[in-house]
Every structure is written in C-alpha cells, then in structure tokens.
Coordinates of C-alpha atoms and ligand atoms in Angstrom, one line a residue:
M12 CA 0.0 0.0 0.0
K13 CA 1.3 3.4 -0.9
N14 CA 0.8 6.6 1.0
H15 CA -1.8 8.0 -1.4
E16 CA -3.8 4.8 -1.2
I17 CA -4.0 5.0 2.5
A18 CA -4.8 8.7 2.4
Y19 CA -7.6 7.9 -0.1
I20 CA -9.3 5.5 2.4
L21 CA -8.9 8.0 5.3
Y22 CA -10.5 10.7 3.1
E23 CA -13.3 8.4 2.2
I24 CA -13.9 7.6 5.9
A25 CA -14.1 11.3 6.7
N26 CA -16.5 11.9 3.9
M27 CA -18.8 9.1 5.0
L28 CA -18.7 10.3 8.6
E29 CA -19.7 13.7 7.4
I30 CA -22.7 12.3 5.6
K31 CA -23.6 10.4 8.8
G32 CA -23.5 13.7 10.6
E33 CA -20.8 12.6 13.0
N34 CA -18.7 14.8 15.3
F35 CA -16.9 17.6 13.5
F36 CA -13.6 17.0 15.3
K37 CA -13.6 13.3 14.4
I38 CA -14.1 14.1 10.7
R39 CA -11.4 16.7 10.8
A40 CA -9.0 14.3 12.5
Y41 CA -9.4 11.8 9.6
R42 CA -9.0 14.5 7.0
N43 CA -5.9 16.0 8.6
A44 CA -4.3 12.6 8.9
A45 CA -5.1 11.8 5.3
H46 CA -3.6 15.2 4.2
E47 CA -0.4 14.6 6.2
I48 CA 0.1 11.1 4.9
E49 CA -0.6 12.2 1.3
N50 CA 2.2 14.7 1.6
L51 CA 4.6 12.6 3.6
A52 CA 8.1 12.6 2.1
I53 CA 8.8 9.0 2.9
D54 CA 7.0 5.6 2.5
I55 CA 4.6 5.1 5.4
Q56 CA 5.7 1.5 5.7
K57 CA 9.1 2.8 6.8
L58 CA 7.5 4.7 9.7
V59 CA 5.6 1.6 10.7
N60 CA 8.8 -0.4 10.7
Q61 CA 10.4 2.2 13.0
N62 CA 7.3 2.2 15.1
A63 CA 7.0 5.9 14.4
L64 CA 3.5 6.2 13.0
K65 CA 2.3 8.5 15.7
E66 CA 5.0 11.0 14.8
I67 CA 2.8 12.0 11.8
D68 CA 0.9 15.1 12.7
G69 CA -2.7 14.2 13.5
V70 CA -2.3 10.5 13.7
G71 CA -3.3 9.3 17.2
E72 CA -4.2 5.9 18.7
A73 CA -7.5 5.3 16.7
I74 CA -6.2 6.3 13.3
S75 CA -2.9 4.5 13.6
G76 CA -4.7 1.3 14.4
K77 CA -6.6 1.7 11.2
I78 CA -3.5 2.4 9.2
Y79 CA -1.9 -0.8 10.6
E80 CA -5.0 -2.7 9.5
I81 CA -5.0 -1.2 6.0
L82 CA -1.3 -1.9 5.5
E83 CA -1.9 -5.5 6.4
K84 CA -5.2 -6.2 4.6
G85 CA -5.6 -3.5 2.0
T86 CA -8.6 -2.2 3.9
C87 CA -10.0 -1.9 7.4
R88 CA -13.2 -3.1 9.0
Y89 CA -14.4 0.4 9.9
Y90 CA -14.1 1.5 6.3
E91 CA -16.0 -1.6 5.0
E92 CA -18.7 -1.1 7.6
L93 CA -19.2 2.6 6.6
K94 CA -19.3 1.6 2.9
A95 CA -22.0 -0.9 3.6
E96 CA -24.0 1.8 5.5
V97 CA -23.6 4.9 3.5
P98 CA -24.7 4.9 -0.2
R99 CA -21.8 5.6 -2.5
G100 CA -23.7 8.2 -4.5
L101 CA -24.1 10.4 -1.4
V102 CA -20.3 10.5 -0.9
D103 CA -20.0 11.5 -4.6
M104 CA -22.4 14.4 -4.0
L105 CA -20.0 15.9 -1.5
K106 CA -17.8 16.8 -4.5
I107 CA -20.5 19.2 -5.7
P108 CA -19.3 22.7 -4.7
G109 CA -21.6 24.4 -2.2
L110 CA -23.5 21.2 -1.3
G111 CA -22.6 20.0 2.2
A112 CA -23.4 16.9 4.1
K113 CA -26.4 18.3 5.9
R114 CA -28.3 19.2 2.8
I115 CA -27.3 15.9 1.1
K116 CA -28.9 14.2 4.1
V117 CA -32.1 16.3 3.8
I118 CA -32.3 15.4 0.1
Y119 CA -31.7 11.7 0.7
D120 CA -34.2 11.5 3.6
N121 CA -37.0 13.3 1.7
L122 CA -36.5 12.1 -1.9
K123 CA -34.3 9.0 -1.5
I124 CA -32.0 10.5 -4.1
A125 CA -28.6 8.7 -3.9
S126 CA -26.8 9.6 -7.1
I127 CA -25.6 12.8 -8.9
E128 CA -27.7 11.9 -12.0
E129 CA -30.9 11.6 -9.9
L130 CA -30.0 14.8 -8.1
E131 CA -29.6 16.7 -11.4
K132 CA -32.9 15.5 -12.6
A133 CA -34.6 16.5 -9.4
A134 CA -33.0 19.9 -9.5
N135 CA -34.0 20.5 -13.1
S136 CA -37.6 19.5 -12.4
K137 CA -37.6 21.9 -9.4
Q138 CA -38.2 19.3 -6.8
L139 CA -35.4 20.4 -4.5
Q140 CA -36.6 23.9 -3.9
T141 CA -39.6 22.6 -1.9
L142 CA -37.4 20.8 0.7
P143 CA -36.7 22.3 4.1
G144 CA -33.7 24.6 4.0
I145 CA -33.3 24.5 0.2
G146 CA -34.8 27.4 -1.8
V147 CA -34.7 28.4 -5.4
K148 CA -31.2 29.9 -5.0
T149 CA -29.7 26.7 -3.6
E150 CA -31.3 24.6 -6.3
Q151 CA -29.7 26.9 -8.9
S152 CA -26.3 26.6 -7.3
I153 CA -26.6 22.8 -7.1
I154 CA -27.3 22.8 -10.9
R155 CA -24.2 25.0 -11.5
G156 CA -22.2 22.8 -9.2
I157 CA -23.1 19.6 -11.0
Q158 CA -22.1 21.3 -14.3
M159 CA -18.8 22.3 -12.8
I160 CA -17.8 18.8 -11.7
K161 CA -19.0 17.3 -14.9
G162 CA -16.6 19.7 -16.7
R163 CA -13.7 18.4 -14.7
A164 CA -14.7 14.8 -14.6
G165 CA -11.6 12.7 -14.4
R166 CA -9.2 15.5 -13.7
Y167 CA -6.5 15.0 -11.1
L168 CA -4.1 17.3 -9.4
L169 CA -0.6 17.3 -10.9
S170 CA 0.8 16.3 -7.5
T171 CA -1.5 13.3 -7.1
A172 CA -0.9 12.0 -10.6
L173 CA 2.8 12.6 -10.3
S174 CA 3.3 10.6 -7.1
I175 CA 1.3 7.7 -8.6
A176 CA 3.2 7.8 -11.8
Q177 CA 6.6 8.1 -10.2
D178 CA 5.8 5.1 -8.1
M179 CA 4.8 3.0 -11.1
V180 CA 7.9 4.1 -13.0
T181 CA 10.1 2.9 -10.2
R182 CA 8.5 -0.5 -10.1
L183 CA 8.5 -0.8 -13.9
S184 CA 12.1 0.1 -14.1
S185 CA 13.0 -2.7 -11.7
L186 CA 11.5 -5.3 -14.0
P187 CA 14.3 -7.4 -15.7
S188 CA 12.7 -7.0 -19.1
V189 CA 12.6 -3.2 -18.9
E190 CA 15.5 -1.1 -20.0
K191 CA 13.9 2.2 -19.1
A192 CA 10.5 3.6 -18.0
Q193 CA 9.5 7.2 -18.2
I194 CA 6.5 9.5 -17.7
A195 CA 5.1 11.1 -20.9
G196 CA 1.9 13.0 -21.7
S197 CA 0.4 16.1 -20.1
L198 CA 2.0 14.9 -16.8
R199 CA 5.5 15.4 -18.3
R200 CA 4.4 18.8 -19.6
K201 CA 3.4 19.5 -15.9
K202 CA -0.1 20.7 -16.6
E203 CA -1.8 21.8 -13.3
M204 CA -4.5 19.1 -13.7
V205 CA -4.2 15.9 -15.8
G206 CA -6.8 13.5 -17.1
D207 CA -4.7 10.4 -17.3
I208 CA -1.2 9.1 -16.8
D209 CA 1.0 8.2 -19.9
L210 CA 3.9 5.9 -19.3
L211 CA 6.5 4.8 -21.8
V212 CA 8.6 1.7 -21.3
V213 CA 11.6 0.6 -23.4
S214 CA 11.8 -3.2 -23.8
N215 CA 12.3 -5.9 -26.3
S216 CA 9.6 -8.0 -24.7
H217 CA 6.3 -6.3 -24.9
Q218 CA 4.4 -9.3 -23.6
Q219 CA 6.5 -9.8 -20.4
V220 CA 6.2 -6.1 -19.5
T221 CA 2.5 -6.1 -20.0
E222 CA 2.0 -9.2 -18.0
S223 CA 4.0 -7.8 -15.0
F224 CA 2.2 -4.5 -15.3
L225 CA -1.2 -6.1 -15.2
K226 CA -0.3 -7.7 -11.8
F227 CA 0.1 -4.3 -10.1
P228 CA -2.3 -4.4 -7.2
E229 CA -3.8 -0.9 -7.6
I230 CA -5.3 -1.8 -11.0
R231 CA -9.1 -2.0 -10.8
E232 CA -10.0 -2.6 -14.4
V233 CA -8.3 -3.3 -17.7
I234 CA -9.9 -1.3 -20.5
A235 CA -7.7 -2.1 -23.5
K236 CA -4.9 -4.5 -24.2
G237 CA -3.3 -4.1 -27.6
S238 CA -0.1 -4.9 -29.3
T239 CA 1.6 -1.6 -28.2
K240 CA -0.7 0.0 -25.7
T241 CA -2.4 -1.2 -22.5
S242 CA -4.9 0.9 -20.7
V243 CA -6.1 0.4 -17.1
I244 CA -8.2 2.2 -14.5
L245 CA -6.7 2.3 -11.0
E246 CA -8.6 2.0 -7.7
L247 CA -8.5 5.8 -7.4
G248 CA -10.3 6.1 -10.8
I249 CA -7.4 7.5 -12.8
Q250 CA -6.6 6.0 -16.2
V251 CA -3.1 4.8 -17.0
D252 CA -1.9 4.2 -20.6
L253 CA 1.2 2.1 -20.8
R254 CA 3.1 2.0 -24.1
V255 CA 6.0 -0.4 -24.7
V256 CA 8.5 0.6 -27.4
K257 CA 11.7 -0.8 -28.9
P258 CA 15.0 0.9 -27.7
E259 CA 15.7 2.5 -31.1
S260 CA 12.3 4.3 -31.1
F261 CA 12.4 5.7 -27.6
S262 CA 13.2 9.3 -28.3
A263 CA 10.7 9.6 -31.2
A264 CA 8.0 7.9 -29.0
L265 CA 8.8 10.1 -26.1
L266 CA 8.3 13.3 -28.2
H267 CA 5.2 11.8 -29.7
F268 CA 3.5 10.7 -26.5
T269 CA 4.5 13.8 -24.6
G270 CA 2.5 16.0 -26.9
S271 CA 0.7 18.3 -27.0
K272 CA -1.1 17.1 -30.0
E273 CA -1.0 20.6 -31.4
H274 CA 2.7 20.9 -30.9
N275 CA 3.3 17.6 -32.7
T276 CA 1.1 18.6 -35.6
K277 CA 3.1 21.7 -36.1
L278 CA 6.4 19.7 -35.9
R279 CA 5.1 17.2 -38.4
S280 CA 4.1 19.7 -41.0
L281 CA 7.5 21.4 -40.6
A282 CA 9.2 18.0 -41.1
L283 CA 7.1 17.4 -44.3
R284 CA 8.4 20.7 -45.8
K285 CA 11.9 19.3 -45.3
G286 CA 11.0 16.0 -47.0
L287 CA 10.8 14.1 -43.7
R288 CA 8.0 12.2 -42.0
L289 CA 8.0 12.3 -38.2
N290 CA 6.2 9.6 -36.2
E291 CA 6.4 7.7 -33.0
Y292 CA 9.0 5.3 -34.4
G293 CA 11.5 7.7 -35.9
I294 CA 12.1 10.1 -38.8
I295 CA 11.6 8.8 -42.3
N296 CA 13.3 10.4 -45.3
L297 CA 10.6 10.6 -47.9
D298 CA 13.1 10.6 -50.8
D299 CA 14.7 7.2 -50.1
G300 CA 12.4 5.8 -47.5
E301 CA 15.3 5.5 -45.0
I302 CA 14.4 5.7 -41.3
I303 CA 16.6 7.6 -38.8
Y304 CA 16.3 6.6 -35.1
P305 CA 17.2 9.8 -33.2
Q306 CA 19.1 9.3 -30.0
S307 CA 17.4 12.1 -28.2
E308 CA 14.5 14.6 -28.5
K309 CA 17.2 17.3 -29.0
E310 CA 18.3 15.5 -32.1
I311 CA 14.8 15.5 -33.5
Y312 CA 14.4 19.3 -33.0
K313 CA 17.9 19.8 -34.5
E314 CA 16.8 17.8 -37.5
L315 CA 13.9 20.2 -37.9
G316 CA 16.3 23.1 -37.6
M317 CA 15.6 24.4 -34.1
P318 CA 16.9 24.1 -30.6
Y319 CA 15.4 21.8 -27.9
I320 CA 12.0 22.9 -26.6
I321 CA 11.3 22.0 -22.9
P322 CA 8.1 19.8 -22.4
E323 CA 6.4 22.5 -20.2
I324 CA 5.9 24.8 -23.2
R325 CA 5.0 22.3 -25.9
E326 CA 1.4 23.7 -26.2
D327 CA 1.6 25.4 -29.6
T328 CA 1.4 28.9 -28.2
G329 CA 4.2 30.2 -30.2
E330 CA 7.1 28.0 -29.0
V331 CA 7.8 26.5 -32.4
E332 CA 7.9 29.9 -34.0
A333 CA 10.2 31.2 -31.2
A334 CA 12.4 28.2 -31.6
M335 CA 12.8 28.8 -35.3
K336 CA 13.9 32.4 -34.5
D337 CA 16.1 31.2 -31.7
S338 CA 14.2 33.3 -29.2
L339 CA 13.0 30.7 -26.8
P340 CA 12.9 31.7 -23.1
N341 CA 15.9 30.8 -21.0
S342 CA 13.5 29.1 -18.6
V343 CA 13.8 29.5 -14.8
N344 CA 15.1 26.4 -13.0
L345 CA 14.4 25.0 -9.6
K346 CA 18.1 25.5 -8.7
D347 CA 17.7 29.2 -9.4
I348 CA 15.5 29.6 -6.4
K349 CA 17.3 31.2 -3.5
G350 CA 14.6 31.5 -0.9
D351 CA 10.9 31.4 -0.1
L352 CA 8.9 34.5 0.7
H353 CA 5.6 33.1 2.1
V354 CA 5.8 30.6 4.9
H355 CA 3.8 30.0 8.1
S356 CA 5.2 29.0 11.4
N357 CA 3.6 27.7 14.6
W358 CA 3.1 31.3 15.6
S359 CA -0.1 31.2 13.5
D360 CA -1.6 28.1 11.9
G361 CA 1.6 26.5 10.8
V362 CA 3.2 23.4 12.5
S363 CA 7.0 24.0 12.5
S364 CA 8.9 26.5 14.6
I365 CA 10.7 29.4 13.0
E366 CA 14.0 27.7 13.8
E367 CA 12.9 24.4 12.2
I368 CA 11.8 26.3 9.1
A369 CA 15.1 28.2 8.9
L370 CA 17.2 25.1 9.3
Y371 CA 15.1 23.2 6.7
A372 CA 15.5 26.1 4.3
K373 CA 19.3 26.1 4.8
K374 CA 19.3 22.4 4.0
L375 CA 17.6 23.2 0.7
G376 CA 20.5 25.5 0.0
Y377 CA 18.5 28.7 0.3
E378 CA 20.0 32.0 1.2
Y379 CA 16.9 33.4 2.9
I380 CA 13.5 32.5 4.2
A381 CA 10.6 34.9 5.1
I382 CA 8.2 34.1 8.0
T383 CA 4.8 35.5 7.0
D384 CA 2.2 34.4 9.5
H385 CA -1.4 35.4 9.3
S386 CA -2.6 38.8 10.7
K387 CA -4.9 39.4 13.6
S388 CA -8.4 39.3 11.8
L389 CA -7.9 35.8 10.7
K390 CA -8.9 34.3 14.0
I391 CA -9.4 30.8 12.6
A392 CA -5.8 30.7 11.6
R393 CA -4.7 32.2 14.9
G394 CA -3.5 35.4 13.3
L395 CA -0.9 37.5 15.1
D396 CA -1.8 40.8 16.8
E397 CA 0.6 43.7 17.0
E398 CA 1.9 42.6 20.4
K399 CA 2.6 39.0 19.3
L400 CA 4.2 40.2 16.0
K401 CA 6.5 42.4 18.0
R402 CA 7.6 39.4 20.0
Q403 CA 8.1 37.4 16.8
L404 CA 10.4 40.1 15.5
E405 CA 12.5 39.9 18.6
L406 CA 12.8 36.2 18.2
I407 CA 13.8 36.5 14.5
Y408 CA 16.4 39.0 15.5
E409 CA 17.9 36.5 18.0
L410 CA 17.7 33.5 15.6
N411 CA 19.5 35.5 12.9
K412 CA 22.4 36.0 15.4
K413 CA 22.3 32.3 16.3
I414 CA 21.9 30.6 13.0
D415 CA 24.6 30.9 10.3
G416 CA 24.2 30.4 6.6
I417 CA 20.6 31.5 6.2
K418 CA 18.8 34.9 6.6
I419 CA 15.4 34.9 8.2
L420 CA 13.3 37.8 6.9
S421 CA 10.5 39.1 9.1
G422 CA 7.1 39.4 7.4
I423 CA 3.4 39.0 7.6
E424 CA 0.6 37.7 5.4
V425 CA -1.7 40.7 6.0
D426 CA -5.3 40.3 5.4
I427 CA -7.0 42.6 2.8
L428 CA -10.2 43.1 4.8
S429 CA -13.6 43.2 3.2
N430 CA -13.8 47.0 3.7
N431 CA -10.7 47.6 1.6
L432 CA -8.4 48.3 4.5
L433 CA -5.4 46.2 5.5
D434 CA -5.4 44.4 8.8
F435 CA -2.4 46.4 10.1
N436 CA -1.5 50.0 10.0
D437 CA 1.4 51.3 8.0
D438 CA 3.6 52.0 11.0
I439 CA 3.6 48.2 11.7
L440 CA 4.0 47.1 8.1
E441 CA 6.9 49.5 7.6
Q442 CA 9.0 47.6 10.1
L443 CA 8.8 44.2 8.3
D444 CA 11.1 43.0 5.5
V445 CA 8.4 41.3 3.5
V446 CA 4.7 42.2 3.4
V447 CA 2.5 39.7 1.6
A448 CA -1.2 40.8 1.2
S449 CA -4.0 38.5 0.4
I450 CA -7.8 37.9 0.6
H451 CA -9.2 35.3 2.9
T452 CA -12.8 36.7 3.4
G453 CA -15.6 38.2 1.4
F454 CA -15.0 35.8 -1.6
K455 CA -18.5 36.3 -2.8
Q456 CA -18.2 40.0 -3.3
E457 CA -18.9 41.5 -6.7
R458 CA -16.3 41.9 -9.3
D459 CA -15.7 45.7 -8.8
K460 CA -15.5 45.4 -5.1
I461 CA -13.1 42.5 -4.9
T462 CA -10.9 43.9 -7.7
G463 CA -10.9 47.2 -5.9
R464 CA -9.7 45.6 -2.7
I465 CA -6.7 44.1 -4.4
I466 CA -5.9 47.3 -6.3
R467 CA -6.0 49.3 -3.0
A468 CA -3.5 46.8 -1.5
C469 CA -1.2 47.3 -4.5
E470 CA -1.3 51.0 -3.9
N471 CA 0.0 50.7 -0.4
P472 CA 3.7 51.3 -0.5
N473 CA 4.4 48.8 2.2
V474 CA 2.8 45.9 0.3
D475 CA 5.5 43.9 -1.5
I476 CA 3.6 40.9 -2.8
I477 CA 0.0 40.0 -3.6
A478 CA -0.4 36.3 -2.5
H479 CA -2.6 33.7 -4.2
P480 CA -4.2 36.5 -6.3
T481 CA -7.3 34.7 -7.6
G482 CA -8.1 32.6 -4.5
R483 CA -8.9 29.4 -6.5
L484 CA -8.6 25.9 -5.1
L485 CA -8.1 23.5 -8.0
G486 CA -11.1 21.2 -8.4
R487 CA -12.7 22.6 -5.3
R488 CA -13.2 26.4 -5.5
A489 CA -13.4 28.6 -8.5
P490 CA -11.4 31.9 -8.4
Y491 CA -13.3 34.8 -6.8
D492 CA -14.7 37.2 -9.3
V493 CA -11.7 39.3 -9.8
D494 CA -10.6 41.3 -12.9
M495 CA -7.1 40.1 -13.2
E496 CA -6.4 42.4 -16.2
L497 CA -6.9 45.4 -13.9
V498 CA -4.9 43.8 -11.1
L499 CA -2.0 43.2 -13.5
Q500 CA -2.1 46.8 -14.6
A501 CA -2.2 47.9 -10.9
C502 CA 0.8 45.8 -10.1
A503 CA 2.7 47.2 -13.1
Q504 CA 1.9 50.8 -12.1
T505 CA 2.7 50.4 -8.4
N506 CA 5.7 48.0 -8.8
T507 CA 4.0 45.3 -6.8
I508 CA 5.1 41.7 -7.1
L509 CA 2.6 38.9 -7.9
E510 CA 2.9 35.6 -6.3
I511 CA 2.9 32.2 -8.0
N512 CA 1.6 30.1 -5.1
S513 CA 3.2 26.7 -5.3
S514 CA 0.7 24.8 -3.1
P515 CA -0.4 22.0 -5.5
D516 CA -4.1 22.7 -5.1
R517 CA -3.6 26.5 -5.6
L518 CA -1.0 27.1 -8.3
D519 CA -2.2 30.7 -8.2
I520 CA -1.4 32.7 -10.4
N521 CA -1.5 30.1 -13.2
D522 CA 0.8 29.7 -16.2
K523 CA -1.3 31.9 -18.5
L524 CA -1.5 34.8 -16.1
A525 CA 2.2 34.5 -15.4
R526 CA 2.9 34.8 -19.1
K527 CA 0.7 37.9 -19.3
A528 CA 2.3 39.4 -16.3
K529 CA 5.7 38.9 -17.8
A530 CA 4.6 40.7 -21.0
L531 CA 3.7 43.7 -18.8
G532 CA 7.1 43.6 -17.2
L533 CA 5.9 42.5 -13.8
K534 CA 8.1 40.6 -11.3
M535 CA 6.8 37.5 -9.7
S536 CA 7.8 35.5 -6.6
I537 CA 7.5 31.8 -6.5
N538 CA 6.4 30.9 -2.9
T539 CA 5.1 27.8 -1.2
D540 CA 2.8 29.1 1.5
A541 CA 4.1 26.1 3.5
H542 CA 2.5 25.4 6.9
V543 CA 5.1 22.8 7.8
A544 CA 8.8 22.9 6.9
E545 CA 8.8 19.8 4.7
R546 CA 6.3 21.5 2.4
L547 CA 9.0 24.0 1.3
N548 CA 9.6 21.2 -1.2
D549 CA 6.4 22.2 -3.0
I550 CA 8.4 25.0 -4.6
K551 CA 8.9 22.7 -7.6
Y552 CA 5.2 23.0 -8.5
G553 CA 5.5 26.8 -8.7
V554 CA 8.6 26.6 -10.8
W555 CA 6.8 24.4 -13.2
V556 CA 4.0 27.0 -13.5
A557 CA 6.6 29.6 -14.1
R558 CA 8.3 27.5 -16.8
R559 CA 4.9 26.9 -18.4
G560 CA 4.4 30.6 -18.3
W561 CA 7.7 31.2 -20.2
L562 CA 9.3 32.9 -17.2
E563 CA 13.0 33.4 -17.0
K564 CA 15.2 33.8 -13.9
D565 CA 15.1 37.6 -14.1
D566 CA 11.3 37.6 -13.9
V567 CA 11.4 35.9 -10.5
I568 CA 12.6 38.0 -7.5
N569 CA 13.4 35.1 -5.2
T570 CA 16.2 34.0 -7.6
L571 CA 18.0 37.1 -6.5
P572 CA 20.9 36.9 -4.0
F573 CA 20.0 38.3 -0.6
E574 CA 21.4 41.9 -1.0
C575 CA 19.7 42.3 -4.4
L576 CA 16.5 41.0 -3.0
L577 CA 16.4 43.5 -0.2
K578 CA 17.1 46.3 -2.7
E579 CA 14.2 45.0 -4.9
L580 CA 11.9 44.8 -1.9
N581 CA 12.8 48.4 -0.9
S582 CA 12.4 49.8 -4.4
K583 CA 8.7 50.3 -4.2
Ligands
LIG19 ZN1 -3.2 32.9 2.4
LIG20 ZN1 -0.3 31.9 3.6

C-alpha cells in the first residue's frame, strides 16, 4: 500500500462520517491525517517499521490502528462497515461545490436521491426547492455545481498523478525485461490538472512487460490490451496508458507521446516541408524511405532546424515559432530559487517552529526565508496581533544571530479586509522585511468590489507581494470574481510583485496569467505558502507553473541573491 492509497481510504472515511452527521472533530481528524500522509516525504511503511507512525501530525491511537490494519489487509473493518452503511452516491455528491453533508442528508431523507444523476434530474424539475432549508437559489447553485464537476470529470491534481506515476515508473524500471521507464503526456508537460497518466517503457519484450504491469495491485479494471498499448483504471479512478517501445524508437516515441497534439502537428508539418516524416518510431526520409532513429529529443528538434523545446511549453502557443527564430525563453530552473517569501510558522496556523523552518531552508540550499504568519483578523488561523508580532520580530532577530548560513526575513501575510483596509497600520507594516497581502474573506463580493480591494492593497507602498491572487482551489473552489487584467495593470503601475503560489491545489497565479504578467514587465515571486517545513519542497510546482508561463530567472525575484532581493523589496 502506498501513501496516497491509505490517504484515499482515510479521506473516504471522513466523507462518510460527514454524511452520517458525526462529530466535526472526528471528521477533521481523519481529513488532517489523510492530508499529512498524502504529503509525507517517505514511505509510510518505513515509519511503521520504525514504530513511528504517531509522529505523523494528526495520527493518534485510533487512526494509527486503522493504518496498521489497512497496510496489512488493504482495507479496514471500519471503512468496510461505513461503505455498507452509506450509499456511494451520497459521498460523490460531496464533490458538488456548495453542497454540504447536511443538505445531502435532507435530500436523501426526503426524496431518496442517492446519485448525482438523480440529483440533477430533481433539480432541473424543481423538486429540490420545496425541501426544508433549500430554496430556489440553492437549487440553482446545485445545478451549477453539477455542471462544474461534470466539466472536470476525471481531472486529477498534478501532485497526485505525479506521485502515482513516479511510483509506477520505479516499479516498472526494476523489471528485468525493462530497459527504461518514463512519464510522458500532459504529466510530463506539468499541466496543473491531468486527465490520465501516460507511461512509456523501453523493452524488447512487450508481452513480459504487459503481464507484469497487469499484476500491479492498484489496478481496478483493464480497458484495453493491444499490441503496443495497455490501458487500465486504478482503484483511485485514474486511467493509466502504458506503451512499450523498442529501444531505437524511444526518443521519437517520447516526443510523440509527450505532446501536446497541437505541438506535434506543427512539428510534423515542418518536417514534411523538409521532406521528412516524423512519427512515434523515428524520422523517415521521404526521398529514399530510409528511417533515422534519433538518439534524443534534442536530435529531432535539430533535424527540424531548431533548438530543444522544454516539455512544459509544448502547447503550440508560439514556442515552435520562437524556436525557429532562436528566441525561446531561457526558462527559470528549480536550482535558481534562493529562498521562499511566504511561509507560516507555529506562531499562527503552521506546524513548524521558526528555527525548524530556517534550518530546513538552509538544508535546501536557500540563502533566505521569510516568515509570513497570518494577521490578527484571521482568527481561525490564529492570526498575530501587534503585540505578538513584536515578540516574533525579537525572536527572529535573536535567531539571525544564532543561525549561520541563512537569513530569516521578518514578514506578515496581512489580510486585505472586506472593507478595503489592510489588517495592520502602516507603522507596523513598515517595520517588516516582506509584506504579503491577500484575501481570505468576502470571496462572494462583486467583481468591482473585490478587484478594488486588491488594487487598493497594491497602492499601499508597504505591500510587496499579492499572494494567491485569484483565490482558487483546484477542483474545489473557483477563483473569486476578480478582474485580473486590472490587477496586473495595478501591479505594473505600483511596482507590486505577484505571487505564484506553489501549493499543489492552488497554483495561483496560473501559467497563462504568469505569461501575461511577464509581458507587462511584472516581477513574480514563487512561494510555497508552506505550513510545515517539509512543504517547502512544494516550490517545484510553482517553478513548473513559471516555466509553463515562459518565465526566466530575471522575472522571479526570489532568484536574486540576498542583498539584491532587499534592494528590490525596498524599491517600491
Ligand atoms: Zn493565504
Ligand atoms: Zn499563507
């Protein structure tokens, strides 16, 4: 059993408890434990072997017992009992934005509706609006919610798909018949959500590989088994396409199955003009029918008269044209990042101490790290008041004297309040190295209002960075109704930095906005918004967004060395 499989079961338990109307804290305990396990850097079996399961945040006696059981049997009795008791369709309904467990229960008790299809029918025939606590407005929002999840059916977070795929690649690589295994498709292009997982395996024995692959325990269903491609659905619902290719065709196949389709189409038509046919096996010279087997993707691009194009930008949005003119971006790399400017400690709703965060950042090779806890209005996140912030500044001052090799910057994630004001006065903000401003309340405000709030924050000379600018949560919450064109303009006029939030379920701003921002000459900061030190590793997701957005090192302020960063922050 892998971490994400255990996390999946714990999430399902939480969902079913919610439908049953169980105690809030119990539900939250399962969700927290699932979240921690999902994001664990090591294999959970290792922790079990060391008898250290309870060191995972949120895993107590009851939950660790279930984890032991799941590791041993693949499931646990509690989970099976709940599944027998709670109709599956009700759990699915929880995925509809804005529809909570209480209302699902009302609908089920009154109309015996136990699937999303039945629910949609009932909503369209106006049956829901007559139920207690559900009016016309809620019925309308249920209809919209169903349409929203239908539109994203089968979409998975990059982080989820990646951890599943990497795990499969490791196991495939260890098979004796396999020379090499590699991730392809949209996952290799690092799209923020992916529909399926494409894997490419190099082997001379297609049959042996396929047989071993089909024995993987997480496979629920085989949907296609052909001479080159095998498609399966995993227990989690995600589809995996496995293609086995001969060694000589690997590079051509990798390019082909990485896509995008549009990128490939453009390459193929360019090839034709040179008298070449490009396919997943190699490059065929149309004059003499001879086939070339390129040794690398780079060689294929060279054959077509252009430099290598990184997978992240193979979307046919001008990259081929840029390559032909030799004007591709010199894309920012993970190793260019010198620090993180949005991190929470245990002074607000984070888990790690400031010292732990600093030491972890040092281990990552960073030069600096900013501590930006929540401000006082955000009570649910234990936001800091002026007094507590002052004490935190003193501690940071002491820690900077004590710890060598990393600079801790003082900061705050100051709330942009619903009434346009910031949660702290300027005389407080002035004293901090980094001020990150963001919205956590009033998401439902009208477009003008919410856009105005962010623009007002940009106009404040003490605000350095606008964090998670659109407020979206991938697959769960749409962006608030903000006019990002106006926000980009405001940032440009006021020299305010935009954040690329690297949290895998935010990725906010996204690749397209990042590219627009660059065109306006804006600077961006790739931050993790980590609430526990290990999550500083999420930075890679933000770097991928930046690369997809054609950003270069100079567009990202936290690639600057410490002294230059300070100058940049003070330049507003
Ligand atoms: Zn925030
Ligand atoms: Zn934050």
